[in-house]
Amino acid sequence: MHSISHQNIVAEKAEPAQPLINRSKDCKETLEEYGLSYREEGFYLQVGDALSKGWVLHVSSIRLQFSPLLKAVLPVLIDSKVAFKIPRDKDTAKNLLDGTLGYTQLGKLICIYPENESLALELAKDLIKVTQEFRSPSIPTDKLLGSTVFAVYEDPKSLAYNIPFRLPKSITWPFDEITSLVEAGKKPLLNYRYRPLSIIKSDVKGRVIQGNYFKSLFNIKLCIIKEGIKNMWADEFGRDIVDRINWQYELYKDLGDHIPTPRIFDLFQENENTYLAMEFIKGESLHYRIDSIFNGNSVHQLSINSKLSIAEVFLKILSVIEILHQKGYVHRDITPENFIITKGGQVFLIDMELTYSIPRRYPNPVFKLGTHGYMSPEQENSETPTIKEDIYALGCLLFFCFTGMFPVKLDTENNESILSNLEFLTGNITLSQLIKDCISRTPEDRPLISIIRKEIEKYKKDIESTQSKSSLSLNREINNSRITEIINKSLAGLNSSRIMNDNKVWISQNNNSDVTGTRSMDRAPGLGFHTGMTGILYSVAMAKRLGYTIDPCLPGFNASWNYIQTTYPDLTTSIPPGLYEGLAGIALAMNEGLNSNLLTNFVTIEQLQSLFIPVSSEIDLARGIAGQGIALLNCISNLPIEFCQLNFTNYIDTLLYTQRTDGSWHIYRNSGRSKDNMIGLSYGTAGILFFLSKYYQNFPESRLVLPIEKGMSWLAKNLHKEEDRYCWTISTKSKSDNSIDSSLGTPGIALVFIKAYEILHNQEYKTIAEKVLKSMPAQPINSDYTQAFGLSGLGELYMEAYIAFKTEEWHDRSKWLINLFSRTFLEDKRGKGYWSVNIYPDLEGDLMTGISGIMHFLMRYQMKDKIGYIY
């Protein structure tokens, strides 16, 4: 452990570094060169048959050393005749090293499966010898044996890895000859003067830590400590996160007297990692400030003072960036997260990792990456930076500041409609033209900062002289033919290699509980109705039945059904029975496929019926018999009525028997609080009532009235008033609520009150539902567009309210969202399109978490007489 002195790490007129990996062999080609047969297993090419339980050795390296690593290690593995696997290609190797295939997979380039402990020990010794010259990141699940060789004990019965590594109970440590298992105790202070207090941001490349800086015994300050983990995020030139932190240290030292940046306390190393300690700036990020001002509303609903305050902050940001440019730097990561605003209104610039020095031409080559939506085309291509890169980012930042939306939502390549879309989203032609000019794909056409400042000042004067909130009406007329065109193009967008494997089977992002700040690239075929191919199959079949153009996505439809039938010849023995991830969801997709005549030659009524034979042991909508009941109601026209009624009786008898005297059901949340009862649609009492209400609507059995009324009374008692809005918390002992999440939050519960009003005509249910709906923004803005958690689910709720209450206000709110989705639709020249459904530009095809859910809302808006709620 030692401090690092201030060094001149920048050379004048630096020659560009050359990548150290060029023309290296493909992974398959490498194995074939050694005469090895292999098969594809997930991310890997596997040689031999691995034991399912035992010690596993992992050998890693940084990115540029991957090909030499294979050359060094393969002869050892071949001689030992051990089973092993390597990444399927070099892109996969990069993703394994970056942590984008899951934190527990980080660094696991070569996975080796010795048959016994003795072989594991001997192999480890040999591998340590041949990897002495290599660098590698740490593997979080493993124990380092030496060099770049790690070990972990794997057992398929174990649900999770121990992070950091801990020896499982009853397992002996076989590597004492190499290294002791005993770890040195952690010191309470970093560099003897910094005490970590909390983790502000977790990241595979290193944490951002808030701590105390003990400058002296009686002089203690809050500080921020940025960690760089050794050999993480090493690029093709061998530079890792430590190089970036060293560069930031240089920048802060050079610029600290010229622009408002945090004061640097120290740069030091400890446990082979590097730490940059700096002043803690008390304030809030620009992201948080803008979110607070918008509070879920569109810009059209903001007061003049709110708009003026946004303009003032943006002018201060312009001043900071202008000085940075005058000093010869390009920031290259101008985002809402990289500005801190103090209580007094001062703007601080933070995180200068990607900054480029024009006079010094350093770093050379530039550090890659940036933030999605804020990178100019030339930055994405890693061209030599100019200040025009920052002008592009300022235009994107301007878009965020005056719409509350992430710039990944905007189709920047559609020059014909961009100005009209911007005017709709910003409510101002001056701002719209300025943003359009800033994000021009031709750098020379982007304005100077002085011009940007002049236009923002003009905007301020314009709105100061305007008394109304917005010059735009609440909604513009819906162009029905355009909506049809968007639906058809989004159906064509489902035929994309971004969401299909090589066999044209739809793949989805795997759920990953790792909180590492890294976007997961892990995608695989999944059967989920919520997130998976079943929900997409359901949507495509529905679109066919309604008359939309599905021909482009038929290859995916047929390949995915074939995958289900060949991979799971007997679904009922291998898939859980629930709705979101199980048989009930598959039944919905199968039923819709039969109704649209897409599956009449592939599946039978008997197959559909078999999906309802297993009965869930749960009772909620997502996993349990309430969800099975919802699916069965949708499938009833294709199944024998006696079979359906027998199942309904079973479901309902169970639900009535398990209902508590207060009207709720025991569905507890794992929150650490005793008897913390879930409330919402997917996992709580609301979802069960939704099924009972829909069943009563079809089969009005009098015995259901009192249980429904008792349940609705319990939901009403759990309604809270928070300042000027009404909401439900996600559970009885939770303090958090969500006004946009239909799955766990308030919208899903409001839906149940609408449905209960429809069937029981109780005016109190309508009153509660409308009271809650009026608490929500009339023109909602949110980065989440999904059915489960975002705006398309909210759109479905407004449609339900309009149908049930015949009130134009709820129709207007639906129209706002239709317009919003129309204005933020992303399309290419081949006639394919999609939406960014969250803060990333990725295409997600899924029903509840992807574009299929948005399509469902649009189709329902057009054909509400032919299509109901999403399930």
Short mmCIF file of N, CA, C and O in Angstrom, two decimals, residues 794-864:
data_model
loop_
_atom_site.label_atom_id
_atom_site.label_comp_id
_atom_site.label_asym_id
_atom_site.label_seq_id
_atom_site.Cartn_x
_atom_site.Cartn_y
_atom_site.Cartn_z
N LEU A 794 -49.78 1.53 -17.93
CA LEU A 794 -50.63 2.65 -17.52
C LEU A 794 -51.65 2.98 -18.60
O LEU A 794 -52.81 3.31 -18.31
N GLY A 795 -51.23 2.88 -19.86
CA GLY A 795 -52.16 3.09 -20.96
C GLY A 795 -53.31 2.10 -20.94
O GLY A 795 -54.48 2.46 -21.18
N GLU A 796 -53.01 0.83 -20.64
CA GLU A 796 -54.07 -0.19 -20.54
C GLU A 796 -55.04 0.18 -19.41
O GLU A 796 -56.26 -0.01 -19.53
N LEU A 797 -54.51 0.71 -18.31
CA LEU A 797 -55.36 1.12 -17.19
C LEU A 797 -56.30 2.24 -17.61
O LEU A 797 -57.51 2.21 -17.30
N TYR A 798 -55.78 3.24 -18.32
CA TYR A 798 -56.63 4.35 -18.76
C TYR A 798 -57.69 3.86 -19.75
O TYR A 798 -58.82 4.35 -19.76
N MET A 799 -57.34 2.88 -20.58
CA MET A 799 -58.32 2.30 -21.50
C MET A 799 -59.44 1.62 -20.70
O MET A 799 -60.63 1.78 -21.03
N GLU A 800 -59.08 0.88 -19.66
CA GLU A 800 -60.08 0.22 -18.83
C GLU A 800 -61.01 1.24 -18.18
O GLU A 800 -62.22 1.05 -18.11
N ALA A 801 -60.42 2.34 -17.69
CA ALA A 801 -61.22 3.38 -17.04
C ALA A 801 -62.17 4.03 -18.04
O ALA A 801 -63.34 4.31 -17.72
N TYR A 802 -61.71 4.29 -19.25
CA TYR A 802 -62.56 4.91 -20.26
C TYR A 802 -63.72 3.99 -20.64
O TYR A 802 -64.88 4.42 -20.76
N ILE A 803 -63.44 2.70 -20.82
CA ILE A 803 -64.48 1.74 -21.19
C ILE A 803 -65.50 1.60 -20.07
O ILE A 803 -66.71 1.55 -20.32
N ALA A 804 -65.04 1.57 -18.81
CA ALA A 804 -65.95 1.35 -17.68
C ALA A 804 -66.72 2.61 -17.30
O ALA A 804 -67.91 2.54 -17.00
N PHE A 805 -66.06 3.77 -17.33
CA PHE A 805 -66.67 4.99 -16.80
C PHE A 805 -67.20 5.93 -17.88
O PHE A 805 -67.92 6.89 -17.56
N LYS A 806 -66.80 5.68 -19.14
CA LYS A 806 -67.24 6.53 -20.27
C LYS A 806 -66.87 7.99 -20.05
O LYS A 806 -67.60 8.89 -20.45
N THR A 807 -65.73 8.22 -19.41
CA THR A 807 -65.28 9.58 -19.11
C THR A 807 -64.16 9.95 -20.08
O THR A 807 -63.16 9.23 -20.20
N GLU A 808 -64.31 11.09 -20.77
CA GLU A 808 -63.38 11.47 -21.82
C GLU A 808 -61.96 11.71 -21.29
O GLU A 808 -60.98 11.54 -22.03
N GLU A 809 -61.84 12.10 -20.02
CA GLU A 809 -60.51 12.37 -19.45
C GLU A 809 -59.59 11.16 -19.59
O GLU A 809 -58.41 11.31 -19.92
N TRP A 810 -60.13 9.97 -19.35
CA TRP A 810 -59.27 8.78 -19.42
C TRP A 810 -58.95 8.44 -20.87
O TRP A 810 -57.86 7.91 -21.15
N HIS A 811 -59.83 8.77 -21.78
CA HIS A 811 -59.52 8.60 -23.20
C HIS A 811 -58.42 9.56 -23.63
O HIS A 811 -57.51 9.19 -24.38
N ASP A 812 -58.48 10.79 -23.12
CA ASP A 812 -57.44 11.78 -23.44
C ASP A 812 -56.06 11.32 -22.94
O ASP A 812 -55.04 11.51 -23.61
N ARG A 813 -56.06 10.69 -21.78
CA ARG A 813 -54.77 10.22 -21.25
C ARG A 813 -54.23 9.07 -22.10
O ARG A 813 -53.01 8.98 -22.31
N SER A 814 -55.12 8.22 -22.57
CA SER A 814 -54.68 7.16 -23.49
C SER A 814 -54.11 7.77 -24.76
O SER A 814 -53.08 7.33 -25.29
N LYS A 815 -54.78 8.82 -25.27
CA LYS A 815 -54.32 9.47 -26.49
C LYS A 815 -52.94 10.10 -26.30
O LYS A 815 -52.11 10.08 -27.21
N TRP A 816 -52.70 10.67 -25.12
CA TRP A 816 -51.37 11.24 -24.85
C TRP A 816 -50.30 10.17 -25.01
O TRP A 816 -49.27 10.38 -25.65
N LEU A 817 -50.55 8.98 -24.43
CA LEU A 817 -49.56 7.91 -24.48
C LEU A 817 -49.42 7.36 -25.90
O LEU A 817 -48.30 7.02 -26.34
N ILE A 818 -50.52 7.29 -26.64
CA ILE A 818 -50.43 6.86 -28.03
C ILE A 818 -49.55 7.82 -28.81
O ILE A 818 -48.67 7.41 -29.59
N ASN A 819 -49.76 9.12 -28.61
CA ASN A 819 -48.93 10.13 -29.28
C ASN A 819 -47.47 10.01 -28.86
O ASN A 819 -46.55 10.12 -29.68
N LEU A 820 -47.24 9.78 -27.56
CA LEU A 820 -45.87 9.66 -27.06
C LEU A 820 -45.17 8.48 -27.70
O LEU A 820 -44.02 8.60 -28.17
N PHE A 821 -45.84 7.34 -27.77
CA PHE A 821 -45.22 6.17 -28.39
C PHE A 821 -45.01 6.38 -29.89
O PHE A 821 -44.01 5.90 -30.45
N SER A 822 -45.92 7.11 -30.51
CA SER A 822 -45.76 7.40 -31.93
C SER A 822 -44.55 8.30 -32.17
O SER A 822 -43.80 8.10 -33.13
N ARG A 823 -44.34 9.28 -31.29
CA ARG A 823 -43.25 10.24 -31.47
C ARG A 823 -41.89 9.69 -31.08
O ARG A 823 -40.86 10.29 -31.41
N THR A 824 -41.87 8.57 -30.38
CA THR A 824 -40.59 8.01 -29.93
C THR A 824 -40.34 6.63 -30.53
O THR A 824 -39.53 5.87 -30.01
N PHE A 825 -41.05 6.33 -31.62
CA PHE A 825 -40.84 5.07 -32.32
C PHE A 825 -39.55 5.15 -33.13
O PHE A 825 -39.30 6.14 -33.82
N LEU A 826 -38.72 4.13 -33.04
CA LEU A 826 -37.43 4.09 -33.73
C LEU A 826 -37.54 3.14 -34.92
O LEU A 826 -37.92 1.98 -34.75
N GLU A 827 -37.23 3.62 -36.11
CA GLU A 827 -37.37 2.77 -37.28
C GLU A 827 -36.19 2.91 -38.22
O GLU A 827 -35.48 3.93 -38.22
N ASP A 828 -35.96 1.85 -39.00
CA ASP A 828 -34.85 1.87 -39.94
C ASP A 828 -35.36 1.91 -41.38
O ASP A 828 -36.57 1.86 -41.63
N LYS A 829 -34.45 1.95 -42.31
CA LYS A 829 -34.82 2.09 -43.72
C LYS A 829 -35.39 0.80 -44.31
O LYS A 829 -35.92 0.79 -45.41
N ARG A 830 -35.27 -0.30 -43.56
CA ARG A 830 -35.78 -1.59 -44.05
C ARG A 830 -37.23 -1.84 -43.63
O ARG A 830 -37.77 -2.91 -43.87
N GLY A 831 -37.83 -0.84 -42.97
CA GLY A 831 -39.22 -1.00 -42.57
C GLY A 831 -39.40 -1.71 -41.24
O GLY A 831 -40.50 -2.18 -40.94
N LYS A 832 -38.34 -1.81 -40.45
CA LYS A 832 -38.42 -2.42 -39.13
C LYS A 832 -38.37 -1.34 -38.07
O LYS A 832 -37.75 -0.28 -38.27
N GLY A 833 -39.00 -1.59 -36.93
CA GLY A 833 -38.99 -0.58 -35.88
C GLY A 833 -39.17 -1.18 -34.50
O GLY A 833 -39.49 -2.36 -34.34
N TYR A 834 -38.94 -0.34 -33.49
CA TYR A 834 -39.08 -0.76 -32.10
C TYR A 834 -39.06 0.47 -31.21
O TYR A 834 -38.93 1.61 -31.70
N TRP A 835 -39.18 0.28 -29.92
CA TRP A 835 -39.02 1.35 -28.94
C TRP A 835 -37.88 0.99 -27.99
O TRP A 835 -37.63 -0.19 -27.71
N SER A 836 -37.20 1.99 -27.49
CA SER A 836 -36.34 1.79 -26.33
C SER A 836 -37.28 1.71 -25.13
O SER A 836 -37.93 2.69 -24.80
N VAL A 837 -37.37 0.54 -24.50
CA VAL A 837 -38.38 0.36 -23.46
C VAL A 837 -37.90 0.80 -22.08
O VAL A 837 -38.67 0.81 -21.12
N ASN A 838 -36.61 1.18 -21.98
CA ASN A 838 -36.10 1.65 -20.69
C ASN A 838 -35.02 2.68 -20.96
O ASN A 838 -35.17 3.48 -21.89
N ILE A 839 -33.95 2.68 -20.22
CA ILE A 839 -32.91 3.70 -20.41
C ILE A 839 -31.85 3.24 -21.40
O ILE A 839 -30.89 3.96 -21.65
N TYR A 840 -32.01 2.05 -21.96
CA TYR A 840 -31.04 1.51 -22.90
C TYR A 840 -31.62 1.48 -24.31
O TYR A 840 -32.84 1.43 -24.49
N PRO A 841 -30.75 1.47 -25.32
CA PRO A 841 -31.25 1.44 -26.71
C PRO A 841 -31.59 0.05 -27.20
O PRO A 841 -31.97 -0.12 -28.35
N ASP A 842 -31.46 -0.96 -26.34
CA ASP A 842 -31.65 -2.34 -26.76
C ASP A 842 -33.08 -2.61 -27.21
O ASP A 842 -34.03 -2.04 -26.70
N LEU A 843 -33.22 -3.54 -28.16
CA LEU A 843 -34.52 -4.07 -28.56
C LEU A 843 -34.88 -5.21 -27.62
O LEU A 843 -34.09 -6.15 -27.45
N GLU A 844 -36.03 -5.13 -26.99
CA GLU A 844 -36.54 -6.20 -26.14
C GLU A 844 -37.90 -6.60 -26.71
O GLU A 844 -38.80 -5.78 -26.83
N GLY A 845 -38.06 -7.88 -27.05
CA GLY A 845 -39.28 -8.29 -27.72
C GLY A 845 -40.42 -8.69 -26.80
O GLY A 845 -41.56 -8.82 -27.25
N ASP A 846 -40.16 -8.86 -25.53
CA ASP A 846 -41.09 -9.51 -24.61
C ASP A 846 -42.42 -8.78 -24.43
O ASP A 846 -42.55 -7.60 -24.74
N LEU A 847 -43.40 -9.51 -23.89
CA LEU A 847 -44.75 -8.96 -23.72
C LEU A 847 -44.84 -7.99 -22.55
O LEU A 847 -45.29 -6.85 -22.71
N MET A 848 -44.42 -8.41 -21.37
CA MET A 848 -44.58 -7.56 -20.19
C MET A 848 -43.37 -6.65 -19.97
O MET A 848 -43.46 -5.68 -19.21
N THR A 849 -42.25 -6.94 -20.61
CA THR A 849 -41.04 -6.13 -20.41
C THR A 849 -40.41 -5.69 -21.72
O THR A 849 -39.23 -5.34 -21.75
N GLY A 850 -41.18 -5.71 -22.81
CA GLY A 850 -40.61 -5.34 -24.10
C GLY A 850 -41.63 -4.71 -25.02
O GLY A 850 -42.72 -4.28 -24.62
N ILE A 851 -41.30 -4.69 -26.32
CA ILE A 851 -42.12 -3.94 -27.28
C ILE A 851 -43.45 -4.61 -27.58
O ILE A 851 -44.38 -3.96 -28.04
N SER A 852 -43.56 -5.93 -27.34
CA SER A 852 -44.84 -6.59 -27.60
C SER A 852 -45.94 -6.02 -26.72
O SER A 852 -47.11 -5.95 -27.13
N GLY A 853 -45.59 -5.60 -25.51
CA GLY A 853 -46.57 -4.98 -24.63
C GLY A 853 -47.03 -3.62 -25.14
O GLY A 853 -48.21 -3.26 -25.00
N ILE A 854 -46.13 -2.86 -25.75
CA ILE A 854 -46.52 -1.57 -26.34
C ILE A 854 -47.43 -1.82 -27.54
O ILE A 854 -48.45 -1.13 -27.72
N MET A 855 -47.08 -2.82 -28.35
CA MET A 855 -47.93 -3.17 -29.50
C MET A 855 -49.34 -3.54 -29.02
O MET A 855 -50.33 -3.16 -29.65
N HIS A 856 -49.41 -4.29 -27.93
CA HIS A 856 -50.72 -4.69 -27.42
C HIS A 856 -51.57 -3.46 -27.08
O HIS A 856 -52.76 -3.40 -27.42
N PHE A 857 -50.96 -2.48 -26.42
CA PHE A 857 -51.69 -1.26 -26.08
C PHE A 857 -52.15 -0.52 -27.33
O PHE A 857 -53.30 -0.06 -27.42
N LEU A 858 -51.30 -0.42 -28.34
CA LEU A 858 -51.67 0.26 -29.58
C LEU A 858 -52.78 -0.48 -30.31
O LEU A 858 -53.73 0.13 -30.83
N MET A 859 -52.67 -1.82 -30.35
CA MET A 859 -53.72 -2.61 -31.00
C MET A 859 -55.04 -2.45 -30.25
O MET A 859 -56.11 -2.36 -30.86
N ARG A 860 -54.95 -2.41 -28.95
CA ARG A 860 -56.17 -2.28 -28.17
C ARG A 860 -56.82 -0.91 -28.38
O ARG A 860 -58.05 -0.79 -28.42
N TYR A 861 -55.99 0.12 -28.50
CA TYR A 861 -56.53 1.45 -28.75
C TYR A 861 -57.30 1.46 -30.06
O TYR A 861 -58.37 2.07 -30.16
N GLN A 862 -56.77 0.77 -31.06
CA GLN A 862 -57.44 0.74 -32.37
C GLN A 862 -58.66 -0.18 -32.38
O GLN A 862 -59.63 0.09 -33.10
N MET A 863 -58.60 -1.27 -31.61
CA MET A 863 -59.64 -2.29 -31.73
C MET A 863 -60.13 -2.73 -30.35
O MET A 863 -60.11 -3.91 -30.02
N LYS A 864 -60.59 -1.75 -29.57
CA LYS A 864 -60.99 -2.08 -28.20
C LYS A 864 -62.21 -3.00 -28.13
O LYS A 864 -62.46 -3.61 -27.10
#
